[in-house]
XYZ file of C-alpha atoms in Angstrom:
226
model
C -61.536 -120.444 -82.785
C -61.026 -117.290 -80.663
C -64.250 -115.561 -79.680
C -63.528 -112.243 -81.360
C -63.028 -113.888 -84.763
C -66.816 -114.121 -84.988
C -67.506 -110.488 -84.158
C -67.540 -107.149 -85.979
C -65.680 -104.224 -84.432
C -67.295 -100.807 -84.292
C -65.543 -98.201 -86.454
C -64.210 -95.138 -84.599
C -66.401 -92.096 -84.043
C -65.555 -88.866 -85.849
C -64.818 -86.191 -83.275
C -65.425 -83.402 -85.798
C -69.161 -84.026 -85.478
C -69.483 -83.664 -81.699
C -70.588 -80.013 -81.813
C -73.446 -80.846 -84.196
C -74.403 -83.872 -82.095
C -74.681 -81.640 -79.026
C -76.906 -79.157 -80.842
C -79.229 -81.896 -82.040
C -79.408 -83.462 -78.587
C -80.233 -80.099 -77.001
C -83.321 -79.867 -79.222
C -85.013 -82.711 -77.315
C -84.516 -81.303 -73.820
C -87.321 -79.733 -71.813
C -90.164 -81.036 -73.954
C -93.366 -82.569 -72.617
C -93.764 -85.006 -75.518
C -91.172 -86.944 -77.508
C -90.179 -85.361 -80.802
C -89.084 -86.953 -84.044
C -85.587 -85.725 -84.786
C -85.001 -84.084 -88.153
C -81.587 -85.546 -88.945
C -79.698 -83.524 -91.562
C -76.132 -84.101 -90.397
C -73.471 -85.526 -92.693
C -72.317 -88.034 -90.070
C -74.094 -91.417 -90.200
C -76.926 -91.796 -87.730
C -75.198 -94.609 -85.861
C -72.398 -92.220 -84.869
C -74.857 -89.755 -83.368
C -76.622 -92.525 -81.462
C -73.357 -94.000 -80.161
C -72.287 -90.538 -79.057
C -75.506 -90.117 -77.075
C -75.024 -93.443 -75.304
C -71.455 -92.599 -74.346
C -72.050 -89.025 -73.170
C -75.695 -88.721 -72.045
C -77.904 -90.435 -69.476
C -79.900 -92.287 -72.133
C -80.392 -95.742 -73.631
C -81.917 -96.737 -76.970
C -84.663 -99.056 -78.174
C -85.240 -100.100 -81.789
C -88.722 -100.914 -83.102
C -90.794 -101.175 -86.283
C -93.560 -99.205 -84.537
C -93.101 -95.458 -85.143
C -95.831 -94.349 -82.733
C -94.870 -95.585 -79.253
C -95.635 -93.022 -76.547
C -94.737 -95.258 -73.589
C -92.900 -98.566 -73.294
C -94.537 -101.128 -71.025
C -92.572 -104.038 -69.493
C -92.975 -107.258 -71.467
C -91.830 -110.816 -70.879
C -88.822 -111.558 -73.039
C -87.512 -114.910 -74.264
C -83.751 -115.283 -73.949
C -81.259 -117.993 -72.978
C -79.656 -115.470 -70.598
C -81.328 -114.955 -67.215
C -81.011 -111.151 -67.369
C -82.761 -111.018 -70.725
C -85.485 -113.507 -69.829
C -87.810 -111.500 -67.617
C -90.588 -108.934 -67.718
C -88.993 -105.562 -68.442
C -88.429 -102.758 -70.910
C -85.166 -103.519 -72.704
C -82.775 -101.015 -74.199
C -79.108 -100.656 -75.117
C -76.276 -98.306 -74.277
C -75.060 -98.539 -77.863
C -76.133 -96.876 -81.088
C -75.778 -99.762 -83.542
C -77.319 -102.745 -81.748
C -80.871 -101.253 -81.544
C -80.777 -100.580 -85.285
C -80.749 -104.331 -85.894
C -84.102 -104.676 -84.127
C -85.479 -101.643 -85.957
C -84.586 -102.653 -89.522
C -85.015 -106.460 -89.455
C -88.458 -107.505 -90.683
C -89.568 -109.930 -87.989
C -92.450 -111.219 -90.107
C -89.801 -112.921 -92.250
C -87.443 -113.984 -89.431
C -88.103 -116.907 -87.072
C -84.969 -116.576 -84.888
C -83.013 -113.410 -84.100
C -79.337 -114.033 -83.316
C -77.332 -111.028 -82.162
C -74.994 -109.656 -79.533
C -73.170 -106.485 -78.526
C -70.513 -105.971 -75.860
C -67.570 -103.763 -74.967
C -64.005 -104.680 -74.088
C -61.991 -102.027 -72.294
C -58.544 -101.476 -73.729
C -55.554 -102.401 -71.573
C -54.698 -98.748 -70.914
C -58.253 -98.193 -69.679
C -58.635 -95.113 -71.865
C -61.408 -96.408 -74.133
C -63.711 -99.304 -74.854
C -63.855 -101.261 -78.101
C -67.331 -102.462 -79.080
C -68.060 -105.714 -80.885
C -71.182 -107.076 -82.587
C -72.698 -110.201 -84.016
C -75.732 -110.056 -86.285
C -77.521 -112.923 -87.992
C -80.926 -113.732 -89.520
C -82.488 -116.855 -91.025
C -80.481 -118.054 -94.023
C -83.543 -118.295 -96.259
C -84.784 -114.840 -95.309
C -81.371 -113.280 -95.917
C -81.731 -114.121 -99.612
C -84.994 -112.174 -99.881
C -84.178 -108.717 -98.514
C -85.648 -109.067 -94.987
C -85.403 -105.362 -94.124
C -87.746 -102.513 -93.281
C -87.602 -98.934 -92.068
C -87.707 -98.566 -88.304
C -87.479 -96.182 -85.386
C -84.871 -95.690 -82.693
C -86.309 -94.390 -79.412
C -84.136 -92.379 -77.040
C -85.092 -93.259 -73.465
C -84.041 -91.771 -70.097
C -81.707 -94.197 -68.333
C -82.882 -93.437 -64.771
C -84.986 -96.565 -64.146
C -82.741 -98.989 -66.041
C -80.157 -101.381 -64.656
C -77.260 -102.752 -66.676
C -76.562 -106.419 -67.162
C -73.531 -107.639 -65.235
C -70.286 -108.167 -67.195
C -69.758 -111.594 -68.739
C -66.609 -113.726 -68.753
C -65.688 -115.517 -71.993
C -62.344 -117.118 -72.836
C -60.628 -115.154 -70.086
C -62.045 -111.814 -71.237
C -64.419 -109.469 -69.435
C -67.264 -108.496 -71.757
C -69.168 -105.397 -70.654
C -72.810 -105.794 -71.608
C -74.667 -102.979 -73.341
C -78.076 -104.452 -72.431
C -80.226 -102.605 -69.886
C -83.625 -103.381 -68.386
C -86.267 -101.315 -66.623
C -88.907 -103.039 -64.464
C -91.321 -100.135 -64.949
C -92.807 -98.289 -67.907
C -90.669 -95.672 -69.679
C -91.632 -92.694 -71.846
C -89.218 -91.825 -74.664
C -87.521 -88.449 -74.953
C -87.285 -88.523 -78.733
C -87.221 -90.818 -81.743
C -85.231 -91.113 -84.946
C -86.308 -92.857 -88.155
C -83.713 -95.255 -89.574
C -83.555 -97.162 -92.846
C -81.735 -100.399 -93.695
C -78.997 -98.335 -95.341
C -78.359 -96.561 -92.015
C -77.285 -99.873 -90.492
C -73.486 -100.016 -90.901
C -73.195 -103.829 -90.884
C -75.998 -104.694 -93.288
C -73.583 -106.134 -95.838
C -71.878 -108.258 -93.163
C -75.074 -109.843 -91.841
C -74.685 -113.562 -91.109
C -77.223 -116.238 -91.996
C -78.153 -119.193 -89.781
C -80.275 -122.318 -89.735
C -82.879 -121.589 -87.001
C -83.466 -125.232 -86.091
C -79.756 -125.974 -85.845
C -79.092 -122.907 -83.705
C -82.050 -123.710 -81.421
C -80.724 -127.242 -80.906
C -77.198 -126.082 -80.149
C -78.346 -123.374 -77.746
C -80.366 -125.924 -75.775
C -77.321 -128.193 -75.472
C -74.933 -125.369 -74.614
C -76.590 -122.090 -73.528
C -73.147 -120.481 -73.098
C -71.956 -121.343 -76.613
C -73.071 -118.221 -78.479
C -72.945 -117.801 -81.473
C -73.058 -121.602 -81.872
C -71.140 -121.547 -85.168
C -68.328 -124.056 -84.556
C -69.604 -126.488 -87.159
C -72.096 -124.317 -89.037
C -71.635 -124.482 -92.814
């Protein structure tokens, strides 16, 4: 099965909202401490966050903790070498961090997710694709929570190198900083702010763990998953 058959494509941004996005972004500049954004725009929050990632020198981090003043590097656990080191991790995308913010990790044993961009043939734009999954059992019992998206300065972050899959170049949206980072601002998000909540996949954690050990490059390991 072709790779992209597994993935969700990001809907287009609405250009009518750019002026309001700029005004909201300007409210966080020049402050000594991070502020909580008062979001009253009609556009969904994910559009504002995607706009920031595409036009500003920022990356985003999603968390259940609403009170983080500084992010310290932590050892991650990932099958990919880039994502398996001590660092502060963030994304240059507005939807992916929402997954980490709104999934209740106390009910989930294995997070399964991905985000990447594929540049169109004319080079004019990039299409973004996603994969989101949680434990099958947890999915039946509303495993969501409110969370917070932190807007971080991109200066100390490095981007993961592009990946090659099935003859395609996949531009990663994952970034890592080896040093601590203080956020510029934060935005509260709810499960209903996540645009792909209704398309969330469910997986068997033990089966996925076994398949990933046998074939680390086989994400999302669904070829024979019922």
